[in-house]
Short mmCIF file of C-alpha atoms in Angstrom, two decimals:
data_model
loop_
_atom_site.label_atom_id
_atom_site.label_comp_id
_atom_site.label_asym_id
_atom_site.label_seq_id
_atom_site.Cartn_x
_atom_site.Cartn_y
_atom_site.Cartn_z
CA MET A 288 144.98 152.72 -146.82
CA GLN A 289 142.36 153.73 -144.28
CA GLU A 290 138.78 153.34 -145.47
CA LYS A 291 136.83 156.58 -145.80
CA SER A 292 134.12 157.36 -143.28
CA ALA A 293 130.46 157.54 -144.31
CA LEU A 294 130.55 161.33 -144.31
CA GLU A 295 133.77 161.43 -146.34
CA ARG A 296 132.20 159.13 -148.93
CA ALA A 297 129.11 161.35 -149.10
CA MET A 298 131.28 164.44 -149.55
CA ALA A 299 133.28 162.72 -152.26
CA MET A 300 130.03 161.92 -154.06
CA VAL A 301 128.89 165.55 -153.87
CA ALA A 302 132.29 166.83 -155.06
CA ASP A 303 132.23 164.39 -157.99
CA LEU A 304 128.71 165.45 -158.97
CA ARG A 305 129.77 169.11 -158.77
CA GLU A 306 132.36 168.31 -161.41
CA ARG A 307 130.22 166.22 -163.76
CA CYS A 308 126.52 167.18 -163.34
CA PRO A 309 125.26 170.56 -164.63
CA TRP A 310 122.47 170.70 -162.03
CA ASP A 311 124.77 169.96 -159.07
CA ARG A 312 127.40 172.38 -160.36
CA VAL A 313 125.13 175.42 -160.06
CA GLN A 314 123.66 174.66 -156.63
CA THR A 315 124.24 177.12 -153.79
CA ARG A 316 123.22 177.27 -150.14
CA GLU A 317 120.24 179.38 -151.13
CA THR A 318 119.00 176.97 -153.81
CA LEU A 319 119.39 173.99 -151.46
CA ARG A 320 117.55 175.52 -148.49
CA PRO A 321 114.03 174.39 -149.54
CA TYR A 322 115.22 170.82 -150.06
CA LEU A 323 117.01 170.77 -146.70
CA ILE A 324 113.88 171.96 -144.88
CA GLU A 325 111.78 169.39 -146.73
CA GLU A 326 114.17 166.56 -145.86
CA VAL A 327 114.24 167.51 -142.17
CA HIS A 328 110.44 167.42 -142.05
CA GLU A 329 110.37 164.07 -143.84
CA LEU A 330 112.91 162.63 -141.39
CA ASP A 331 110.92 164.02 -138.47
CA HIS A 332 107.76 162.40 -139.82
CA ALA A 333 109.51 159.05 -140.24
CA ILE A 334 110.83 159.21 -136.68
CA GLY A 335 107.38 160.11 -135.36
CA ALA A 336 105.88 157.17 -137.23
CA GLY A 337 108.56 154.80 -135.92
CA ASP A 338 109.13 153.61 -139.49
CA THR A 339 112.68 152.19 -139.46
CA ALA A 340 112.87 151.76 -143.24
CA ALA A 341 111.71 155.34 -143.81
CA ILE A 342 114.12 156.66 -141.17
CA ARG A 343 116.99 154.90 -142.95
CA ASP A 344 115.92 156.35 -146.29
CA GLU A 345 115.49 159.88 -144.96
CA MET A 346 118.78 159.71 -143.04
CA SER A 347 120.59 159.09 -146.32
CA ASP A 348 118.99 162.25 -147.73
CA PHE A 349 119.90 164.17 -144.57
CA LEU A 350 123.50 162.94 -144.80
CA LEU A 351 123.59 164.16 -148.39
CA HIS A 352 122.60 167.67 -147.29
CA ALA A 353 125.19 167.69 -144.50
CA ALA A 354 127.77 166.69 -147.11
CA TRP A 355 126.56 169.45 -149.42
CA GLN A 356 127.04 172.14 -146.76
CA LEU A 357 130.51 170.87 -145.88
CA VAL A 358 131.57 170.78 -149.53
CA LEU A 359 130.23 174.29 -150.15
CA GLY A 360 132.00 175.61 -147.05
CA ALA A 361 135.28 174.04 -148.16
CA GLU A 362 134.90 175.37 -151.72
CA ARG A 363 134.45 178.89 -150.39
CA GLY A 364 137.38 178.57 -147.99
CA GLU A 365 135.13 179.18 -144.98
CA PHE A 366 135.77 175.99 -143.01
CA THR A 367 136.87 172.39 -143.30
CA PRO A 368 135.09 169.24 -142.06
CA ASP A 369 137.80 168.81 -139.42
CA GLU A 370 137.15 172.33 -138.12
CA ILE A 371 133.41 171.63 -137.92
CA ALA A 372 134.10 168.37 -136.03
CA ALA A 373 136.45 170.21 -133.65
CA ASP A 374 133.75 172.84 -133.02
CA LEU A 375 131.26 170.06 -132.29
CA GLU A 376 133.63 168.34 -129.84
CA ALA A 377 134.41 171.57 -128.01
CA LYS A 378 130.74 172.51 -127.82
CA MET A 379 129.65 169.15 -126.41
CA LYS A 380 132.42 169.26 -123.80
CA ARG A 381 131.30 172.74 -122.72
CA ARG A 382 127.72 171.52 -122.45
CA HIS A 383 128.68 168.41 -120.47
CA PRO A 384 131.38 169.76 -118.14
CA HIS A 385 130.68 167.12 -115.47
CA LEU A 386 131.51 164.33 -117.95
CA PHE A 387 134.87 165.79 -119.01
CA ASP A 388 136.20 167.05 -115.64
CA LEU A 389 135.52 170.65 -116.65
CA GLY A 390 133.20 171.58 -113.79
CA PRO A 391 129.88 170.75 -112.13
CA LYS A 392 126.76 169.77 -114.03
CA GLN A 393 124.72 172.78 -115.20
CA SER A 394 121.39 173.30 -116.95
CA TRP A 395 121.45 173.05 -120.73
CA GLU A 396 119.96 176.50 -121.29
CA SER A 397 122.33 178.26 -118.90
CA LEU A 398 125.31 176.65 -120.66
CA LYS A 399 124.01 177.63 -124.10
CA ARG A 400 123.34 181.19 -122.90
CA ARG A 401 126.96 181.48 -121.77
CA GLU A 402 128.13 180.40 -125.23
CA ARG A 403 126.60 183.42 -126.87
CA THR A 404 129.68 185.59 -127.26
CA THR A 405 127.87 188.81 -128.17
CA PRO A 406 125.35 190.44 -125.81
CA ARG A 407 121.90 189.47 -127.02
CA GLY A 408 118.41 189.14 -125.67
CA THR A 409 117.32 185.88 -124.09
CA LEU A 410 115.13 185.00 -127.07
CA ASP A 411 117.53 186.15 -129.78
CA GLY A 412 118.74 183.45 -132.14
CA LEU A 413 115.49 181.52 -132.23
CA PRO A 414 114.49 181.51 -135.92
CA PRO A 415 110.93 182.77 -136.44
CA SER A 416 110.55 180.13 -139.17
CA LEU A 417 110.42 177.36 -136.54
CA PRO A 418 107.06 175.58 -136.36
CA PRO A 419 104.90 177.66 -133.98
CA LEU A 420 104.51 174.96 -131.32
CA LEU A 421 108.25 174.33 -131.24
CA LEU A 422 109.01 178.06 -131.15
CA ALA A 423 106.62 178.54 -128.20
CA MET A 424 108.32 175.64 -126.38
CA ARG A 425 111.82 176.99 -127.00
CA MET A 426 110.88 180.53 -125.93
CA GLY A 427 109.43 179.14 -122.70
CA GLU A 428 112.64 177.18 -122.09
CA ARG A 429 114.79 180.25 -122.72
CA ALA A 430 112.69 182.41 -120.39
CA ALA A 431 112.74 179.70 -117.71
CA ALA A 432 116.55 179.58 -117.87
CA VAL A 433 116.71 183.16 -116.55
CA GLY A 434 114.10 182.55 -113.84
CA PHE A 435 110.93 183.67 -115.63
CA ASP A 436 108.86 180.58 -114.93
CA TRP A 437 106.37 178.95 -112.58
CA PRO A 438 107.71 176.56 -109.93
CA ASP A 439 105.46 173.74 -111.15
CA ALA A 440 102.60 172.92 -113.53
CA THR A 441 99.87 174.46 -111.36
CA GLY A 442 100.81 177.95 -112.56
CA PRO A 443 100.43 177.33 -116.30
CA ILE A 444 97.31 175.21 -115.70
CA ALA A 445 95.72 178.18 -113.92
CA LYS A 446 96.85 180.36 -116.83
CA VAL A 447 95.09 178.02 -119.27
CA ARG A 448 91.85 178.45 -117.33
CA GLU A 449 92.31 182.24 -117.33
CA GLU A 450 92.99 182.35 -121.07
CA LEU A 451 90.03 180.06 -121.81
CA ALA A 452 87.75 182.46 -119.92
CA GLU A 453 89.10 185.31 -122.04
CA VAL A 454 88.45 183.33 -125.22
CA GLU A 455 84.85 182.78 -124.10
CA ALA A 456 84.45 186.50 -123.31
CA ALA A 457 85.81 187.54 -126.72
CA LEU A 458 83.54 185.00 -128.42
CA ALA A 459 80.49 186.25 -126.53
CA ALA A 460 81.33 189.84 -127.49
CA GLY A 461 81.75 188.89 -131.15
CA GLN A 462 85.22 190.46 -131.23
CA ARG A 463 87.03 188.64 -134.03
CA GLU A 464 90.42 190.30 -133.56
CA ALA A 465 90.33 189.82 -129.78
CA LEU A 466 89.26 186.20 -130.25
CA GLU A 467 92.28 185.43 -132.41
CA HIS A 468 94.51 187.14 -129.86
CA GLU A 469 93.09 185.17 -126.92
CA ILE A 470 93.19 181.84 -128.76
CA GLY A 471 96.88 182.48 -129.42
CA ASP A 472 97.44 183.14 -125.70
CA LEU A 473 95.50 179.99 -124.83
CA LEU A 474 97.63 177.84 -127.14
CA PHE A 475 100.82 179.37 -125.76
CA SER A 476 99.64 178.60 -122.21
CA VAL A 477 98.92 174.98 -123.14
CA VAL A 478 102.49 174.70 -124.49
CA ASN A 479 103.75 175.93 -121.13
CA VAL A 480 101.78 173.18 -119.37
CA ALA A 481 103.39 170.63 -121.67
CA ARG A 482 106.84 172.07 -121.01
CA LYS A 483 106.41 171.96 -117.23
CA VAL A 484 105.37 168.29 -117.25
CA GLY A 485 108.07 167.25 -119.72
CA ILE A 486 105.89 166.61 -122.77
CA GLN A 487 106.80 167.73 -126.29
CA PRO A 488 103.67 169.60 -127.48
CA SER A 489 104.33 168.90 -131.16
CA ALA A 490 104.54 165.16 -130.52
CA ALA A 491 101.42 165.25 -128.34
CA LEU A 492 99.46 167.11 -131.03
CA GLU A 493 100.77 164.76 -133.71
CA GLN A 494 99.42 161.80 -131.73
CA ALA A 495 96.09 163.59 -131.18
CA ASN A 496 95.84 164.24 -134.92
CA ALA A 497 96.48 160.55 -135.61
CA ARG A 498 93.80 159.52 -133.10
CA PHE A 499 91.29 161.93 -134.63
CA ARG A 500 92.05 160.67 -138.13
CA GLU A 501 91.59 157.02 -137.09
CA ARG A 502 88.39 157.70 -135.15
CA PHE A 503 86.85 159.85 -137.87
CA GLN A 504 87.64 157.19 -140.44
CA GLY A 505 85.76 154.83 -138.11
CA VAL A 506 82.80 157.23 -138.19
CA GLU A 507 82.88 157.24 -141.99
CA GLN A 508 83.11 153.46 -142.12
CA ARG A 509 80.12 153.02 -139.81
CA ALA A 510 78.08 155.53 -141.76
CA ALA A 511 78.84 153.72 -145.02
CA GLU A 512 77.99 150.31 -143.55
CA ARG A 513 74.62 151.57 -142.31
CA GLY A 514 73.72 153.62 -145.38
CA VAL A 515 73.93 156.93 -143.52
CA ASP A 516 74.82 160.13 -145.36
CA LEU A 517 77.41 162.03 -143.28
CA ALA A 518 76.25 165.43 -144.47
CA THR A 519 72.66 164.90 -143.32
CA ALA A 520 73.13 162.48 -140.41
CA GLY A 521 73.19 165.17 -137.74
CA LEU A 522 75.57 165.61 -134.81
CA ASP A 523 73.81 163.17 -132.48
CA ARG A 524 74.13 160.27 -134.93
CA LEU A 525 77.73 161.13 -135.76
CA ASP A 526 78.53 161.35 -132.04
CA GLU A 527 77.11 157.86 -131.69
CA PHE A 528 79.46 156.59 -134.39
CA TRP A 529 82.34 158.49 -132.82
CA ASN A 530 81.77 156.92 -129.41
CA GLU A 531 81.60 153.48 -131.02
CA ALA A 532 84.92 154.11 -132.75
CA LYS A 533 86.51 155.23 -129.46
CA ALA A 534 85.16 152.17 -127.65
CA GLU A 535 86.55 149.88 -130.33
CA GLU A 536 89.92 151.61 -130.07
CA ARG A 537 90.05 151.02 -126.31
CA SER A 538 89.09 147.38 -126.64
#
Protein backbone atom coordinates (compact mmCIF):
# COMPACT_ATOMS: atom_id res chain seq x y z
CA MET A 1 0.00 0.00 0.00
CA GLN A 2 1.39 3.37 -1.04
CA GLU A 3 2.11 5.73 1.84
CA LYS A 4 -0.02 8.87 1.91
CA SER A 5 1.56 12.19 1.03
CA ALA A 6 1.95 14.95 3.61
CA LEU A 7 -1.03 16.82 2.19
CA GLU A 8 -3.18 13.68 2.13
CA ARG A 9 -2.36 13.03 5.78
CA ALA A 10 -3.26 16.63 6.67
CA MET A 11 -6.56 16.32 4.80
CA ALA A 12 -7.32 13.04 6.55
CA MET A 13 -6.72 14.75 9.88
CA VAL A 14 -9.10 17.59 9.00
CA ALA A 15 -11.76 15.15 7.76
CA ASP A 16 -11.46 13.12 10.96
CA LEU A 17 -11.78 16.23 13.12
CA ARG A 18 -14.84 17.30 11.10
CA GLU A 19 -16.44 14.04 12.15
CA ARG A 20 -15.47 14.03 15.83
CA CYS A 21 -14.89 17.63 17.03
CA PRO A 22 -17.86 20.02 17.45
CA TRP A 23 -15.70 23.09 16.77
CA ASP A 24 -14.18 21.70 13.56
CA ARG A 25 -17.56 20.44 12.37
CA VAL A 26 -19.08 23.92 12.17
CA GLN A 27 -16.17 25.70 10.50
CA THR A 28 -16.69 27.30 7.09
CA ARG A 29 -14.49 29.24 4.70
CA GLU A 30 -15.79 32.45 6.20
CA THR A 31 -15.03 31.46 9.81
CA LEU A 32 -11.52 30.29 8.85
CA ARG A 33 -10.52 33.42 6.90
CA PRO A 34 -9.18 35.39 9.90
CA TYR A 35 -7.04 32.45 11.00
CA LEU A 36 -5.68 31.94 7.49
CA ILE A 37 -4.67 35.60 7.21
CA GLU A 38 -3.06 35.47 10.64
CA GLU A 39 -1.09 32.32 9.78
CA VAL A 40 0.18 33.81 6.51
CA HIS A 41 1.45 36.87 8.36
CA GLU A 42 3.10 34.71 11.02
CA LEU A 43 4.81 32.61 8.34
CA ASP A 44 5.93 35.77 6.55
CA HIS A 45 7.39 37.12 9.79
CA ALA A 46 9.25 33.86 10.45
CA ILE A 47 10.70 33.90 6.93
CA GLY A 48 11.75 37.52 7.31
CA ALA A 49 13.46 36.70 10.60
CA GLY A 50 15.22 33.69 9.08
CA ASP A 51 14.02 31.60 12.02
CA THR A 52 14.09 28.01 10.73
CA ALA A 53 12.28 26.56 13.74
CA ALA A 54 9.52 29.16 13.49
CA ILE A 55 9.23 28.64 9.71
CA ARG A 56 8.76 24.90 10.30
CA ASP A 57 6.11 25.56 12.94
CA GLU A 58 4.22 28.09 10.83
CA MET A 59 4.43 25.89 7.72
CA SER A 60 2.57 23.17 9.61
CA ASP A 61 -0.20 25.68 10.38
CA PHE A 62 -0.21 26.83 6.75
CA LEU A 63 -0.46 23.21 5.55
CA LEU A 64 -3.42 22.74 7.88
CA HIS A 65 -5.25 25.65 6.25
CA ALA A 66 -4.49 24.36 2.75
CA ALA A 67 -5.93 21.01 3.85
CA TRP A 68 -8.99 22.75 5.27
CA GLN A 69 -9.77 24.49 1.97
CA LEU A 70 -9.32 21.28 -0.01
CA VAL A 71 -11.58 19.33 2.35
CA LEU A 72 -14.26 22.03 2.24
CA GLY A 73 -14.10 22.16 -1.56
CA ALA A 74 -14.47 18.38 -1.78
CA GLU A 75 -17.35 18.35 0.72
CA ARG A 76 -19.23 20.90 -1.36
CA GLY A 77 -18.53 19.05 -4.61
CA GLU A 78 -16.67 22.04 -6.05
CA PHE A 79 -13.29 20.46 -6.77
CA THR A 80 -10.97 17.64 -5.79
CA PRO A 81 -7.31 17.83 -4.72
CA ASP A 82 -6.32 16.16 -8.01
CA GLU A 83 -8.15 18.86 -9.98
CA ILE A 84 -6.38 21.59 -7.99
CA ALA A 85 -3.01 19.90 -8.64
CA ALA A 86 -3.83 19.62 -12.36
CA ASP A 87 -4.73 23.33 -12.44
CA LEU A 88 -1.41 24.13 -10.75
CA GLU A 89 0.57 22.04 -13.24
CA ALA A 90 -1.17 23.59 -16.23
CA LYS A 91 -0.70 27.09 -14.87
CA MET A 92 3.01 26.66 -14.21
CA LYS A 93 3.55 25.21 -17.70
CA ARG A 94 1.77 28.21 -19.23
CA ARG A 95 3.92 30.57 -17.20
CA HIS A 96 7.16 28.76 -18.11
CA PRO A 97 6.59 27.93 -21.79
CA HIS A 98 10.32 27.91 -22.57
CA LEU A 99 10.89 25.10 -20.04
CA PHE A 100 8.16 22.83 -21.43
CA ASP A 101 8.65 23.35 -25.20
CA LEU A 102 5.49 25.46 -25.37
CA GLY A 103 7.02 28.63 -26.77
CA PRO A 104 9.58 31.37 -26.09
CA LYS A 105 10.22 32.85 -22.67
CA GLN A 106 7.84 35.71 -21.82
CA SER A 107 7.45 38.17 -18.96
CA TRP A 108 5.55 36.92 -15.93
CA GLU A 109 2.99 39.73 -15.99
CA SER A 110 2.23 39.39 -19.70
CA LEU A 111 1.63 35.65 -19.24
CA LYS A 112 -0.64 36.22 -16.24
CA ARG A 113 -2.55 38.93 -18.13
CA ARG A 114 -3.23 36.47 -20.95
CA GLU A 115 -4.64 33.98 -18.44
CA ARG A 116 -7.45 36.30 -17.48
CA THR A 117 -10.27 34.80 -19.51
CA THR A 118 -12.75 37.65 -19.05
CA PRO A 119 -11.97 41.20 -20.22
CA ARG A 120 -10.84 43.16 -17.18
CA GLY A 121 -8.80 46.20 -16.36
CA THR A 122 -5.08 45.87 -15.86
CA LEU A 123 -5.38 46.35 -12.10
CA ASP A 124 -8.48 44.21 -11.61
CA GLY A 125 -8.05 41.18 -9.39
CA LEU A 126 -5.62 42.80 -6.98
CA PRO A 127 -7.35 42.55 -3.58
CA PRO A 128 -7.56 45.93 -1.84
CA SER A 129 -6.90 44.11 1.45
CA LEU A 130 -3.25 43.55 0.45
CA PRO A 131 -0.76 45.41 2.66
CA PRO A 132 -0.43 48.91 1.13
CA LEU A 133 3.26 48.60 0.22
CA LEU A 134 2.68 45.27 -1.51
CA LEU A 135 -0.40 46.59 -3.31
CA ALA A 136 1.56 49.61 -4.58
CA MET A 137 4.32 47.28 -5.82
CA ARG A 138 1.89 44.95 -7.59
CA MET A 139 0.00 47.83 -9.24
CA GLY A 140 3.29 49.21 -10.53
CA GLU A 141 4.20 45.79 -11.93
CA ARG A 142 0.82 45.43 -13.62
CA ALA A 143 1.05 48.90 -15.17
CA ALA A 144 4.62 48.24 -16.32
CA ALA A 145 3.49 45.05 -18.07
CA VAL A 146 1.39 47.13 -20.48
CA GLY A 147 4.13 49.70 -21.07
CA PHE A 148 3.21 52.33 -18.47
CA ASP A 149 6.62 52.63 -16.85
CA TRP A 150 9.93 54.49 -16.85
CA PRO A 151 12.85 52.93 -18.74
CA ASP A 152 15.05 52.97 -15.62
CA ALA A 153 15.23 54.18 -12.02
CA THR A 154 16.04 57.81 -12.89
CA GLY A 155 12.38 58.49 -13.70
CA PRO A 156 10.91 57.41 -10.35
CA ILE A 157 13.82 59.02 -8.48
CA ALA A 158 12.96 62.34 -10.15
CA LYS A 159 9.32 61.71 -9.23
CA VAL A 160 10.32 61.24 -5.58
CA ARG A 161 12.02 64.65 -5.62
CA GLU A 162 8.93 66.20 -7.22
CA GLU A 163 6.58 64.65 -4.67
CA LEU A 164 8.83 65.66 -1.77
CA ALA A 165 8.69 69.28 -2.97
CA GLU A 166 4.89 69.04 -3.02
CA VAL A 167 4.88 67.64 0.52
CA GLU A 168 6.99 70.60 1.65
CA ALA A 169 4.65 73.04 -0.11
CA ALA A 170 1.56 71.51 1.50
CA LEU A 171 3.27 71.56 4.90
CA ALA A 172 4.25 75.22 4.50
CA ALA A 173 0.67 76.09 3.53
CA GLY A 174 -0.73 74.22 6.53
CA GLN A 175 -3.03 72.18 4.27
CA ARG A 176 -3.70 68.99 6.22
CA GLU A 177 -5.73 67.23 3.53
CA ALA A 178 -3.25 68.13 0.79
CA LEU A 179 -0.37 67.02 3.01
CA GLU A 180 -1.86 63.56 3.46
CA HIS A 181 -2.45 63.35 -0.29
CA GLU A 182 1.12 64.34 -1.16
CA ILE A 183 2.68 62.03 1.44
CA GLY A 184 0.72 59.17 -0.14
CA ASP A 185 2.08 60.12 -3.58
CA LEU A 186 5.60 60.33 -2.14
CA LEU A 187 5.37 56.84 -0.63
CA PHE A 188 3.99 55.44 -3.87
CA SER A 189 6.89 57.01 -5.78
CA VAL A 190 9.41 55.48 -3.37
CA VAL A 191 7.83 52.06 -4.02
CA ASN A 192 8.35 52.62 -7.74
CA VAL A 193 12.05 53.32 -7.12
CA ALA A 194 12.29 50.05 -5.21
CA ARG A 195 10.50 48.18 -7.99
CA LYS A 196 12.81 49.55 -10.69
CA VAL A 197 15.96 48.51 -8.83
CA GLY A 198 14.61 45.09 -7.87
CA ILE A 199 14.07 45.65 -4.15
CA GLN A 200 10.98 44.48 -2.26
CA PRO A 201 9.81 47.64 -0.43
CA SER A 202 8.13 45.69 2.38
CA ALA A 203 11.32 43.79 3.12
CA ALA A 204 13.39 46.99 2.96
CA LEU A 205 11.04 48.77 5.38
CA GLU A 206 11.00 45.74 7.68
CA GLN A 207 14.80 45.88 7.87
CA ALA A 208 14.71 49.64 8.47
CA ASN A 209 12.21 49.11 11.30
CA ALA A 210 14.51 46.51 12.85
CA ARG A 211 17.50 48.88 12.62
CA PHE A 212 15.52 51.70 14.21
CA ARG A 213 14.34 49.44 17.02
CA GLU A 214 17.90 48.25 17.76
CA ARG A 215 19.39 51.74 17.61
CA PHE A 216 16.68 53.31 19.74
CA GLN A 217 17.09 50.58 22.31
CA GLY A 218 20.78 51.56 22.29
CA VAL A 219 19.74 55.16 22.98
CA GLU A 220 17.61 54.02 25.92
CA GLN A 221 20.43 51.86 27.27
CA ARG A 222 22.93 54.72 27.13
CA ALA A 223 20.51 57.10 28.77
CA ALA A 224 19.89 54.62 31.61
CA GLU A 225 23.61 53.99 32.11
CA ARG A 226 24.32 57.73 32.39
CA GLY A 227 21.30 58.62 34.50
CA VAL A 228 19.68 60.68 31.74
CA ASP A 229 15.90 61.07 31.57
CA LEU A 230 14.80 60.54 27.95
CA ALA A 231 11.84 62.87 28.24
CA THR A 232 13.96 65.84 29.34
CA ALA A 233 17.31 65.06 27.70
CA GLY A 234 16.66 67.14 24.60
CA LEU A 235 17.23 66.27 20.95
CA ASP A 236 20.94 67.12 20.89
CA ARG A 237 21.76 64.67 23.70
CA LEU A 238 19.55 61.96 22.22
CA ASP A 239 21.20 62.48 18.82
CA GLU A 240 24.53 61.96 20.53
CA PHE A 241 23.33 58.63 21.92
CA TRP A 242 21.86 57.72 18.54
CA ASN A 243 25.14 58.35 16.73
CA GLU A 244 26.98 56.27 19.32
CA ALA A 245 24.55 53.41 18.77
CA LYS A 246 25.02 53.63 14.99
CA ALA A 247 28.80 53.68 15.36
CA GLU A 248 28.69 50.61 17.59
CA GLU A 249 26.48 48.84 15.06
CA ARG A 250 28.98 49.50 12.26
CA SER A 251 31.92 48.33 14.32
